[in-house]
Coordinates of C-alpha atoms and ligand atoms in Angstrom, one line a residue:
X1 CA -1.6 40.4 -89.2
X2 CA -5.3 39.2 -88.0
X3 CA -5.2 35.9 -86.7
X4 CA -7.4 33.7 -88.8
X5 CA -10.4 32.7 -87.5
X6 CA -10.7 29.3 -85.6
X7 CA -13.4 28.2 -83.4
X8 CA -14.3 24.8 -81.3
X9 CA -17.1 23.0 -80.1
X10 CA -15.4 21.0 -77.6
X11 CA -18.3 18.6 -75.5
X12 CA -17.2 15.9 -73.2
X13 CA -19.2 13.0 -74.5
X14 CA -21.4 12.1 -71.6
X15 CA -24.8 12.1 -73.0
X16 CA -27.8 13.7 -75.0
X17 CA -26.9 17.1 -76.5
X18 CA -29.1 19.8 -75.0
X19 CA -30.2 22.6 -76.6
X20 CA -28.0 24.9 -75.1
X21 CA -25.3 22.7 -76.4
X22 CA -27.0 22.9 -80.1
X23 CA -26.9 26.3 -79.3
X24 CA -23.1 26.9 -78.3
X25 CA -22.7 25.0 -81.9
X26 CA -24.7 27.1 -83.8
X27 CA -23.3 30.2 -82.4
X28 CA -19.4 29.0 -83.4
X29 CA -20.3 27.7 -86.5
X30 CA -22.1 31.1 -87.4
X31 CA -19.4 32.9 -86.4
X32 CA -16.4 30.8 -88.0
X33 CA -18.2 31.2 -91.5
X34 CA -19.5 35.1 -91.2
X35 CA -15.2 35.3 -90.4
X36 CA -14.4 33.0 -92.9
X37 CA -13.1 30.9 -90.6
X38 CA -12.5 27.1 -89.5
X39 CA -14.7 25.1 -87.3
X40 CA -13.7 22.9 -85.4
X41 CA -15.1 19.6 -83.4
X42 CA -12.9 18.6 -79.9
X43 CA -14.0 15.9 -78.6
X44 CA -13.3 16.2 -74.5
X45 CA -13.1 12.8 -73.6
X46 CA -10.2 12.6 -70.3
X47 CA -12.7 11.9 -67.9
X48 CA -13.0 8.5 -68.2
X49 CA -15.7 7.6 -65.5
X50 CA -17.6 9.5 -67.2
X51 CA -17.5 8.3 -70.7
X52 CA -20.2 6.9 -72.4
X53 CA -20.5 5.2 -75.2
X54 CA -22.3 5.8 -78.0
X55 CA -22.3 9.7 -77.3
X56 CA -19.5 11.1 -79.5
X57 CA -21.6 9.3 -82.4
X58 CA -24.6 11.4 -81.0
X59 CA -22.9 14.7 -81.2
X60 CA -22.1 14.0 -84.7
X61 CA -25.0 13.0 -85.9
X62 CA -26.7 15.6 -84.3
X63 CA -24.5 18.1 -85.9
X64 CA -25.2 16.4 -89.1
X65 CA -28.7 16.8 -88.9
X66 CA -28.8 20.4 -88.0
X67 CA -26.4 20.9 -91.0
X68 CA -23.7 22.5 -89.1
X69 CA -20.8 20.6 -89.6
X70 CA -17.5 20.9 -88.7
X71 CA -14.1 22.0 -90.8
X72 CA -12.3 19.5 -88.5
X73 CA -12.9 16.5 -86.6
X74 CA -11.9 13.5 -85.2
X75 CA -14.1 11.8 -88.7
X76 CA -13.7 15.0 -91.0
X77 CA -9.3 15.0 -89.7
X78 CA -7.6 18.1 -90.3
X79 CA -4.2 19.6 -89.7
X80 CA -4.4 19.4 -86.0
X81 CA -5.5 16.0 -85.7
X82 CA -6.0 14.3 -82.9
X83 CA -9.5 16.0 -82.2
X84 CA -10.2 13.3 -79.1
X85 CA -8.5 14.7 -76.1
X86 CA -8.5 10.7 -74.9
X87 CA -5.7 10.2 -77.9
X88 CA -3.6 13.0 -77.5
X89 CA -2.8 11.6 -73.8
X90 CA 0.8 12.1 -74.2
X91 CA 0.9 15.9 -75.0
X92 CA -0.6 17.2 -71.9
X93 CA 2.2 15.6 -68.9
X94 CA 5.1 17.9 -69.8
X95 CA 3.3 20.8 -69.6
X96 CA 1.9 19.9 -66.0
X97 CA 5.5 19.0 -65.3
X98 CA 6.3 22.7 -66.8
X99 CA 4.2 24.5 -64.4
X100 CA 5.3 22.1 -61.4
X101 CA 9.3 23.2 -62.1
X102 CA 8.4 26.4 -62.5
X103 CA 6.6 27.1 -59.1
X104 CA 3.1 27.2 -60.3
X105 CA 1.7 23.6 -59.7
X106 CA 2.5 21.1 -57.0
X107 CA 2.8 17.4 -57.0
X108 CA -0.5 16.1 -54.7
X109 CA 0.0 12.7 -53.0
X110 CA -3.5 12.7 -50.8
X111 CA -5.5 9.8 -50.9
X112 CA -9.0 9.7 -51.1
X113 CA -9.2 9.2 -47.3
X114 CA -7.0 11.9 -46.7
X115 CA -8.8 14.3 -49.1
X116 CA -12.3 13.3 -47.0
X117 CA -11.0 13.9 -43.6
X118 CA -9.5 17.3 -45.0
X119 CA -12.8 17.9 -46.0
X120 CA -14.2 17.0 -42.4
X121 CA -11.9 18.5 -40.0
X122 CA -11.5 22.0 -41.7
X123 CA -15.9 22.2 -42.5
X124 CA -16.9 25.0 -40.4
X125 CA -20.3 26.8 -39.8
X126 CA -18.6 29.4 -42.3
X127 CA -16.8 27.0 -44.7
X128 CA -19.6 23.8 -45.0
X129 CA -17.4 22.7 -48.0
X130 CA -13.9 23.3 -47.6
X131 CA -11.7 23.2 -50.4
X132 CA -8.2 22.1 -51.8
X133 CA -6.6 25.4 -51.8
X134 CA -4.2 28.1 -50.0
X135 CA -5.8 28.0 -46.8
X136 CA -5.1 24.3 -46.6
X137 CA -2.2 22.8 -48.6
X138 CA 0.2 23.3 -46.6
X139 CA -1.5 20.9 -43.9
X140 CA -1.7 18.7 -46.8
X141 CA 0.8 15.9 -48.4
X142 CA 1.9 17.8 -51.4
X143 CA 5.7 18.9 -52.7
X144 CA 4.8 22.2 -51.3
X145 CA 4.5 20.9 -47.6
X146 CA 6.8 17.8 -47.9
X147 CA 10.7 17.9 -47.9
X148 CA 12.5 17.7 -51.6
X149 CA 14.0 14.3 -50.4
X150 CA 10.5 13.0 -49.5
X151 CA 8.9 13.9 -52.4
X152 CA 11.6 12.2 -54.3
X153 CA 11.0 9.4 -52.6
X154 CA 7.6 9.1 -53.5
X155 CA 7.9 10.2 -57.4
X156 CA 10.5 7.3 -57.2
X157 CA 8.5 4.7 -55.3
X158 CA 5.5 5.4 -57.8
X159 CA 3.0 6.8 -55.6
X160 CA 0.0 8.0 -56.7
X161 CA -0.7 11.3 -57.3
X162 CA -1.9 14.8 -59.1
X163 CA -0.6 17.8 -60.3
X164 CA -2.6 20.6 -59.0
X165 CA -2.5 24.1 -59.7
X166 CA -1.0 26.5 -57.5
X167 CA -3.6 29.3 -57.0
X168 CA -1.6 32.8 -56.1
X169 CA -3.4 34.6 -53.2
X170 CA -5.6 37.4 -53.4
X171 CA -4.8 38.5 -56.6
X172 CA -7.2 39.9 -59.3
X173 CA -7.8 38.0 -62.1
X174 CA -9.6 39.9 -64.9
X175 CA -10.4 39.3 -68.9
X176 CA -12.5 41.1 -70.8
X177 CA -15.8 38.6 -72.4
X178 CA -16.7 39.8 -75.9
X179 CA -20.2 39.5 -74.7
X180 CA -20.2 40.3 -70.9
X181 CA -17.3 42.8 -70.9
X182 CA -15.1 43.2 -68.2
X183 CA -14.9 40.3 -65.9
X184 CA -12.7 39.9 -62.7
X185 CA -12.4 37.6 -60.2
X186 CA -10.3 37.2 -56.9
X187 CA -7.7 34.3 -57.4
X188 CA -8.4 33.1 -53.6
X189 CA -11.9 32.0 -54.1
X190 CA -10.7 29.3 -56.6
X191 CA -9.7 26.5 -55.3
X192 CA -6.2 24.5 -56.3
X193 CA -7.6 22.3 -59.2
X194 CA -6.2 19.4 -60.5
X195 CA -4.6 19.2 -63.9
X196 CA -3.4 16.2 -64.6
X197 CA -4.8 12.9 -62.6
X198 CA -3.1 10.0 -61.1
X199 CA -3.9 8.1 -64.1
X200 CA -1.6 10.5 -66.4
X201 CA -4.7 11.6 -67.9
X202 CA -5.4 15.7 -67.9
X203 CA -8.3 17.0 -66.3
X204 CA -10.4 19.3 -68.8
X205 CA -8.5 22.7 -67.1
X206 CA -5.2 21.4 -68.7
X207 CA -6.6 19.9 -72.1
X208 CA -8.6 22.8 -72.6
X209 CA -5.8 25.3 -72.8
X210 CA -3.2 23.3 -74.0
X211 CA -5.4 22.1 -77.2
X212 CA -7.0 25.9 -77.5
X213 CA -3.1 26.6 -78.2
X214 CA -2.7 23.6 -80.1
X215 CA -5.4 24.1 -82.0
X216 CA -4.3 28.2 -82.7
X217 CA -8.2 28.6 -81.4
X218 CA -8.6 32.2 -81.7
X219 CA -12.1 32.8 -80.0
X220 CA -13.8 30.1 -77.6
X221 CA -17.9 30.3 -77.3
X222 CA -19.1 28.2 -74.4
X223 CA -22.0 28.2 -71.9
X224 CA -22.0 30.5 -69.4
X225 CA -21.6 28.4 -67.2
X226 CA -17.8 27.7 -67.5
X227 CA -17.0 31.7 -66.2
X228 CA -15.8 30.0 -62.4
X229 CA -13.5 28.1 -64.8
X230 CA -11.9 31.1 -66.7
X231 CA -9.6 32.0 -64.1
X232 CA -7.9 28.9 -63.8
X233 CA -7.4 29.1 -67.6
X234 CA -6.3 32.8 -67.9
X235 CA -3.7 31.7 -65.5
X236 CA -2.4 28.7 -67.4
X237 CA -2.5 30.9 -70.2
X238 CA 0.0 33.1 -68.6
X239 CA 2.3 30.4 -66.6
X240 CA 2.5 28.6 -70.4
X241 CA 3.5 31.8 -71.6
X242 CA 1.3 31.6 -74.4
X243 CA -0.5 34.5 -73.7
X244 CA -0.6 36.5 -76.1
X245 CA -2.5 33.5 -77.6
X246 CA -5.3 33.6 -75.6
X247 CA -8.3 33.3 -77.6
X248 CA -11.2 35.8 -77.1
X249 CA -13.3 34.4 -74.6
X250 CA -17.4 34.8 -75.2
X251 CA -19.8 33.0 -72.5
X252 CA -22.7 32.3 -73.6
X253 CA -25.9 33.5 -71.8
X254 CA -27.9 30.0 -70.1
X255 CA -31.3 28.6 -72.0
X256 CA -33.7 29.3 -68.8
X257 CA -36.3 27.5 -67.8
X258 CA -40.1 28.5 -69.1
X259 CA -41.0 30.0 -65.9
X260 CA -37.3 32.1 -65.7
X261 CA -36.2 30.6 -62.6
X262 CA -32.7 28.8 -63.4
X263 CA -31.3 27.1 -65.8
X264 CA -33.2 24.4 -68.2
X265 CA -32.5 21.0 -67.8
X266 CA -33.8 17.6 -68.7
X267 CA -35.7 17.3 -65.7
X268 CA -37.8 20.4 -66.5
X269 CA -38.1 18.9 -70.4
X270 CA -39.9 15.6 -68.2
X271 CA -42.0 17.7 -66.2
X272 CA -43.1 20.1 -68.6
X273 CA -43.9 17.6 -71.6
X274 CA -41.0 18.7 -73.9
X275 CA -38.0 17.8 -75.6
X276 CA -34.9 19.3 -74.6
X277 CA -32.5 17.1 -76.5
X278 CA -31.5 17.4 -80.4
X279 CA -32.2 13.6 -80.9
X280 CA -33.8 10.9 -79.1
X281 CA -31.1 9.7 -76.6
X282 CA -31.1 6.2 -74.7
X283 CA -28.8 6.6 -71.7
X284 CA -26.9 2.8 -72.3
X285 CA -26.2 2.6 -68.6
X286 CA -29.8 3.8 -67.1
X287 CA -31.4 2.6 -70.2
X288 CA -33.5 5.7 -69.7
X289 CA -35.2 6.8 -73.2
X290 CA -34.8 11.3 -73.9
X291 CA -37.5 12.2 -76.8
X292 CA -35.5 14.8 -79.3
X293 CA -37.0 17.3 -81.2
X294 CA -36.2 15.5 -84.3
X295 CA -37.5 12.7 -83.5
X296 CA -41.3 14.7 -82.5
X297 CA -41.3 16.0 -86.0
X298 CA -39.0 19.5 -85.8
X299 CA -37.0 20.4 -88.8
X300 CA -34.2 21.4 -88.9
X301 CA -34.1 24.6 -90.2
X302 CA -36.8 25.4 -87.3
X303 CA -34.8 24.1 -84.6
X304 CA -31.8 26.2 -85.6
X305 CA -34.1 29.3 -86.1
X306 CA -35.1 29.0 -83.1
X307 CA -31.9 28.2 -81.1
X308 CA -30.8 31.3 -83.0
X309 CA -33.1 33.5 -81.5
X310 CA -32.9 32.7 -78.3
X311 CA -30.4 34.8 -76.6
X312 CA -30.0 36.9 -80.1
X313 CA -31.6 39.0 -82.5
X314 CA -30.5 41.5 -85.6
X315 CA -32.3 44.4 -83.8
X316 CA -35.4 44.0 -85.6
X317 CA -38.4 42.6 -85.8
X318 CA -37.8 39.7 -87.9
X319 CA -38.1 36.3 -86.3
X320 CA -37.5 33.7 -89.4
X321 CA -33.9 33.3 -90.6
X322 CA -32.4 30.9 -92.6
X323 CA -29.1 29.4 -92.2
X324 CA -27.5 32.0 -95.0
X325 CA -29.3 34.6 -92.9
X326 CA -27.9 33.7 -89.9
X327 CA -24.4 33.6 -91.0
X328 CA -24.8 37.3 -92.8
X329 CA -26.3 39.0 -90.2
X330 CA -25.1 36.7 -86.8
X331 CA -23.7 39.5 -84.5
X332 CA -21.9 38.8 -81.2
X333 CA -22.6 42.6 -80.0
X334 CA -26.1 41.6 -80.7
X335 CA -26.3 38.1 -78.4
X336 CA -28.0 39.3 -74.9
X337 CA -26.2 39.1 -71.6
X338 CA -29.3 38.1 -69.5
X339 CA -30.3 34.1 -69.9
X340 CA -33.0 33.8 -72.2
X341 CA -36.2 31.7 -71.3
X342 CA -37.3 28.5 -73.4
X343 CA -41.0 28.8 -75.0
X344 CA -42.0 25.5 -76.2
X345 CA -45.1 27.1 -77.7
X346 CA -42.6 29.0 -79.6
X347 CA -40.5 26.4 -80.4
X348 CA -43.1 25.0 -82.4
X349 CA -44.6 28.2 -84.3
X350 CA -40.9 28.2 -85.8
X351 CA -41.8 24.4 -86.7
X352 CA -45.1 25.8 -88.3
X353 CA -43.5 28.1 -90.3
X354 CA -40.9 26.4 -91.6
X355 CA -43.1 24.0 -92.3
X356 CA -45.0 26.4 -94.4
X357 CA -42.0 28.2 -95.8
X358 CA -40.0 25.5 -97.3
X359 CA -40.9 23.9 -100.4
X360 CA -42.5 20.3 -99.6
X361 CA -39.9 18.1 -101.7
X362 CA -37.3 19.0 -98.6
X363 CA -39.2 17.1 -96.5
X364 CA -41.2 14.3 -98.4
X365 CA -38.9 11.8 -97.4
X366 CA -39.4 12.3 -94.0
X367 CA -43.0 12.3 -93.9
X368 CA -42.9 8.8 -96.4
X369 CA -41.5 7.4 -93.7
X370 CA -43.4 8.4 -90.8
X371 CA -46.7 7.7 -93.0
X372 CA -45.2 3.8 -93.1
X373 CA -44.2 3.6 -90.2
X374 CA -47.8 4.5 -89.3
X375 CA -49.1 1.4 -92.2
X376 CA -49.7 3.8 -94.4
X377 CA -48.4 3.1 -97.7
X378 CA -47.5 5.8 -100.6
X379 CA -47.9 5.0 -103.4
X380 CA -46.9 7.3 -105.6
X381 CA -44.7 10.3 -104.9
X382 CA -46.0 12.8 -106.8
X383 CA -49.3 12.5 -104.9
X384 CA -47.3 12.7 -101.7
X385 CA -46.2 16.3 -102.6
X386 CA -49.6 17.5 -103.6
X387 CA -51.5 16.3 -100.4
X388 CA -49.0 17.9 -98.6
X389 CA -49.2 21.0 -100.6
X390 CA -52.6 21.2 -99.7
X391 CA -52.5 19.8 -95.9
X392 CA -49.1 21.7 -94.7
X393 CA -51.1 24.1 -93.6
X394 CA -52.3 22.6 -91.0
X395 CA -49.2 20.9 -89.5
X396 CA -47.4 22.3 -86.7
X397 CA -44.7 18.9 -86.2
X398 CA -43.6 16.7 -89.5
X399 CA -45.9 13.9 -86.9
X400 CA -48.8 16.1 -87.4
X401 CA -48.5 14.6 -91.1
X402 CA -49.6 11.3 -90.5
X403 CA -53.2 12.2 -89.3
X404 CA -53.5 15.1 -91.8
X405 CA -52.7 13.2 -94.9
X406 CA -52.8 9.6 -94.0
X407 CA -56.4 9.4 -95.1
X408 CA -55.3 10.9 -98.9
X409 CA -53.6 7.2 -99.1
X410 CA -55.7 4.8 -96.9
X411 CA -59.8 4.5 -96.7
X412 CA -60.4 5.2 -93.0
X413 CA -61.2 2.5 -91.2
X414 CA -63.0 4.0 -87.8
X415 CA -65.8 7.2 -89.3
X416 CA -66.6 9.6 -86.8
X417 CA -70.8 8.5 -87.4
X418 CA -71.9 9.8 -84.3
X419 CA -71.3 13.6 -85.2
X420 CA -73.4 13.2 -87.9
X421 CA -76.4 10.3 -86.8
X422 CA -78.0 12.8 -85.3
X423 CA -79.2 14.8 -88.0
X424 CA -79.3 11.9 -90.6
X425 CA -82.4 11.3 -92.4
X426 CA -83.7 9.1 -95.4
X427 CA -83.2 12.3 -97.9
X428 CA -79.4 12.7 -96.8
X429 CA -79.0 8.8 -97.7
X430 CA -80.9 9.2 -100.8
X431 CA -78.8 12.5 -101.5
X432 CA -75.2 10.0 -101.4
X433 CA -77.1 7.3 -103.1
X434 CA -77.5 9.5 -106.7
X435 CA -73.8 11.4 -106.0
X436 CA -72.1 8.5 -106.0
X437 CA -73.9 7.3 -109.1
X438 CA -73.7 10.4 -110.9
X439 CA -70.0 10.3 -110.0
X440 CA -69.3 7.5 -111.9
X441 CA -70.2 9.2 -114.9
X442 CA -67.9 12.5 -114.0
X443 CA -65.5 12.8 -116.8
X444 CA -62.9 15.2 -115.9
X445 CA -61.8 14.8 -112.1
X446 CA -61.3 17.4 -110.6
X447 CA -62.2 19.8 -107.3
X448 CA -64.4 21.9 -109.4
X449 CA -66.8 19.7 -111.3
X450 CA -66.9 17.5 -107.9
X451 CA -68.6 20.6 -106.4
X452 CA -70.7 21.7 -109.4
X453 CA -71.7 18.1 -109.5
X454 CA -72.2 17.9 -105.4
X455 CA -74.2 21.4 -105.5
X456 CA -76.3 20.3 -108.8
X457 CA -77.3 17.1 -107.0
X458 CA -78.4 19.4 -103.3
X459 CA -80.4 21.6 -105.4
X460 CA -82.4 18.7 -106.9
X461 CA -83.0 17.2 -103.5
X462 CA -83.9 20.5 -102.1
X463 CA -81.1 20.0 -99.2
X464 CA -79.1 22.7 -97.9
X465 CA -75.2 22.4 -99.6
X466 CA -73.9 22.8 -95.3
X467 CA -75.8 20.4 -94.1
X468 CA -74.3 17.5 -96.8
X469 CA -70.4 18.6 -96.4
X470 CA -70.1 17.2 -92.9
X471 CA -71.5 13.9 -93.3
X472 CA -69.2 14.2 -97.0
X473 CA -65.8 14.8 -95.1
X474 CA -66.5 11.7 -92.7
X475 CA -67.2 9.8 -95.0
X476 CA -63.7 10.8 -96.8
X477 CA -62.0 11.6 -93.7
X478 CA -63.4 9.2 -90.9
X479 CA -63.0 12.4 -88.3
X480 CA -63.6 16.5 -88.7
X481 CA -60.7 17.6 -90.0
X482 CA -58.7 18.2 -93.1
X483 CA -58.7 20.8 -96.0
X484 CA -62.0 21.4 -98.7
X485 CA -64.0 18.0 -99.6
X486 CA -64.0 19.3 -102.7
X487 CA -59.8 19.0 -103.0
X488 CA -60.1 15.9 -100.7
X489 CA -62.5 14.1 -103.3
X490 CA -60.2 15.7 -105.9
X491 CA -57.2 13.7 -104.7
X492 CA -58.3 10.7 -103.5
X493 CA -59.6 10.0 -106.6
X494 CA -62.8 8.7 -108.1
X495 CA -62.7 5.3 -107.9
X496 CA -61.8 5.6 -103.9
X497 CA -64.6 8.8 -103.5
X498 CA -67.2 6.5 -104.7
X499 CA -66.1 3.6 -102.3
X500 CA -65.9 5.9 -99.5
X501 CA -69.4 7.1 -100.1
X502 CA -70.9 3.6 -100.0
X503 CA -68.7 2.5 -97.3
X504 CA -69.6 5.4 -95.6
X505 CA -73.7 5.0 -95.9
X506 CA -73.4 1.9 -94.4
X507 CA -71.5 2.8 -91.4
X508 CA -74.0 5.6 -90.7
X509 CA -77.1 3.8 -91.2
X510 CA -76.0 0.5 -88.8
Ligands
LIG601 N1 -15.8 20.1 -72.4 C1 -16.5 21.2 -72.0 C2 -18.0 20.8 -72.1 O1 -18.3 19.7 -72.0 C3 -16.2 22.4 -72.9 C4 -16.2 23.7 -72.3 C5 -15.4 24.7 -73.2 O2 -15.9 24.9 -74.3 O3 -14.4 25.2 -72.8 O4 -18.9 21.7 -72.2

């Protein structure tokens, strides 16, 4: 029988979640619902040093506001529950003691001195940064170099140590990566690593394959930068005997850096002037502030689309996908082996065209609140939607709203006079002076009879239509920007045009 389909996203909580991150998500949960299959959310919190708080909340919200959310969870629960690796503590020991009785992990008793004069005396010009592994555990204090008495001794006196893992020498180690292929490695360049620490707590190598098991995972997506790790989990895999188990592994190609060179990190987001974290993120210890995409004005559905393509296409040309999209035609054949290189530029074409593409009631919300939180108040929704009908456009970042439409709700306060000073004469004034009065009179408002009107009026002053639209939109607008007069007028309303006008002639003549 085919095993049922059951993924993971299993971050440590330790910060922001990078795009790559987002990425490894996206990729699972594609895959877990193309395979009707469950999706699951580990939480790999062992390492206690470097927990911090507030993160796990991140990574859920995060995943929340991408709309990729998990079948199982520490807050959704399932049938496998525990889903923080900090609470199922007590699973991971015998297993560690397992491997230690049957000859393939070691007790460790070395003390932090002892592991930094290990590191010291055995650095060579060949070797700068020896390691914990064949070539030097048996110079070590470990059960493999001590006598049976005097380990007992120890266990009994409640020492202090680790389990470690007892690499095999020069042996070949080789899986096969649904998107790299064949993989192999030689078993002596891996060093002994720890699986479960002095505290009783498992390092990720244990909790990683014992939960995968746990968990029945049946394929594991993560960054490629886990593939030094794989051996030491094929290898558990096998000394657990669990496998024929083994989920299919798939590493996941690295998000590059614009330029190509390596892979991209926060720093580079800094340097370069863009976000590389889902959500804002305040580091509570450094109390060092991470702009999110979110948070600059990306939706969603962009930020996906975009994450999708990076590293992945259908084998055409097509660049927009929907969610639904994604999940028909996601194919792990089709994901690149090669890193692929982050385009901010790009990033927010996506945003444009999402923008465009979805209908504005998806997104009102958002922009109501970023108009208020600018002081501009809304007063009526309907009118919301219909300036951002006609102003979307022109909006690259949900931000971009606030100057675009912001002057649809509030008379501007600062006009742009000196664009048009130059060039403004008696006639112009006189020209504003009769619209406005004639627009008092207008009866049915509306774009069309604001031009005729507008035209009519040019005509009968003998001034060219161009030469009146300018000093028109900053009077409307305050700056030279914005859709049609015409619709601007249209929306703002009559009362407002008219007090814009007369605002706006005396600005210009003072
Ligand atoms: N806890 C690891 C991380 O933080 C997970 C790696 C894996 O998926 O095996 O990325």
């Amino acid at each position: 029988m085919e095993k049922k389909v059951r993924v993971r996203f299993a971050p440590s909580p330790t910060g922001g979640l990078h795009l790559g991150g987002v990425r490894t998500v996206l990729y699972n949960y594609l895959f877990a619902k193309k395979n009707n299959g469950v999706f699951v959310l580990r939480i790999e919190d062992t390492d206690q040093s470097r927990y911090v708080a507030g993160a796990e909340e991140y990574i859920q919200e995060c995943l929340r506001w991408c709309g990729l959310q998990p079948d199982e969870s520490p807050i959704h629960g399932g049938e496998f529950a525990p889903y923080r690796q900090s609470e199922r503590k007590p699973m991971y020991r015998n297993y560690a003691e397992q491997l230690v009785q049957q000859g393939n992990a070691y007790y460790a008793f070395d003390t932090p001195e002892e592991l930094e004069a290990m590191r010291t005396n055995f650095k060579t010009e060949s070797n700068p940064s020896p390691q914990y592994n064949h070539a030097v555990r048996q110079q070590m204090r470990n059960s493999l170099s001590l006598s049976k008495e005097e380990v007992e001794k120890l266990l009994a006196d409640g020492v202090p140590h680790v389990i470690r893992i007892k690499m095999p020498q020069d042996e070949t180690i080789s899986f096969t990566d649904m998107i790299r292929g064949d993989v192999s490695f030689n078993s002596s360049q891996v060093d002994d690593k720890v699986l479960l620490k002095a505290d009783g707590m498992p390092t990720y190598h244990l909790a990683v394959v014992v939960d995968d098991y746990a968990m029945k995972i049946s394929h594991a997506f993560r960054g490629e930068e886990w593939l030094p790790s794989a051996p030491v989990h094929l290898l558990l895999w096998k000394y657990l005997g669990w496998q024929n188990d083994m989920p299919q592994w798939a590493h996941l190609p690295l998000i590059m850096k614009p330029d190509g060179h390596g892979k991209l990190s926060k720093r580079d987001g800094d340097r370069l002037g863009f976000p590389v974290f889902a959500m804002n993120w305040k580091d509570p210890r450094s109390e060092e502030e991470a702009t999110g995409f979110r948070e600059l004005g990306f939706l969603p559905e962009a930020f996906i689309n975009m994450l999708a393509v990076l590293g992945w296409n259908d084998g055409t040309e097509q660049e927009l996908f929907s969610l639904e999209e994604l999940v028909e035609k996601f194919a792990l054949e089709k994901v690149h082996k090669g890193g692929a290189k982050f385009d901010y530029e790009k990033a927010k074409w996506f945003n444009h065209e999402w923008i465009k593409r979805l209908p504005v009631s998806h997104y009102s919300e958002q922009v109501k609140s970023l108009l208020q939180a600018a002081g501009v108040e809304v007063e009526s929704n309907e009118k919301l939607e219909q300036v951002m009908e006609l102003v979307k456009d022109r909006c690259t970042l949900l931000t971009d709203f606030v100057q675009q439409a912001g002057f649809f709700f509030k008379t501007p306060a600062n006009l742009d006079v000196a664009s048009v000073q130059p060039k403004w004469n008696e006639d112009k004034a006189m020209f504003f002076q009769v619209l406005s009065e004639k627009l008092v009179t207008l009866e049915q408002w509306n774009a069309f009879n604001i031009e005729t009107l507008f035209k009519e009026t040019a005509v009968e002053k003998n001034i060219k239509v161009g030469e009146l639209q300018l000093p028109f939109r900053i009077m409307l607008v305050g700056g030279k920007f914005g859709p049609t007069v015409f619709d601007i007028a249209a929306l703002v309303g009559k009362e407002e045009t008219i007090n814009r006008i007369r605002q706006g002639l005396t600005f210009i003549a003072s």
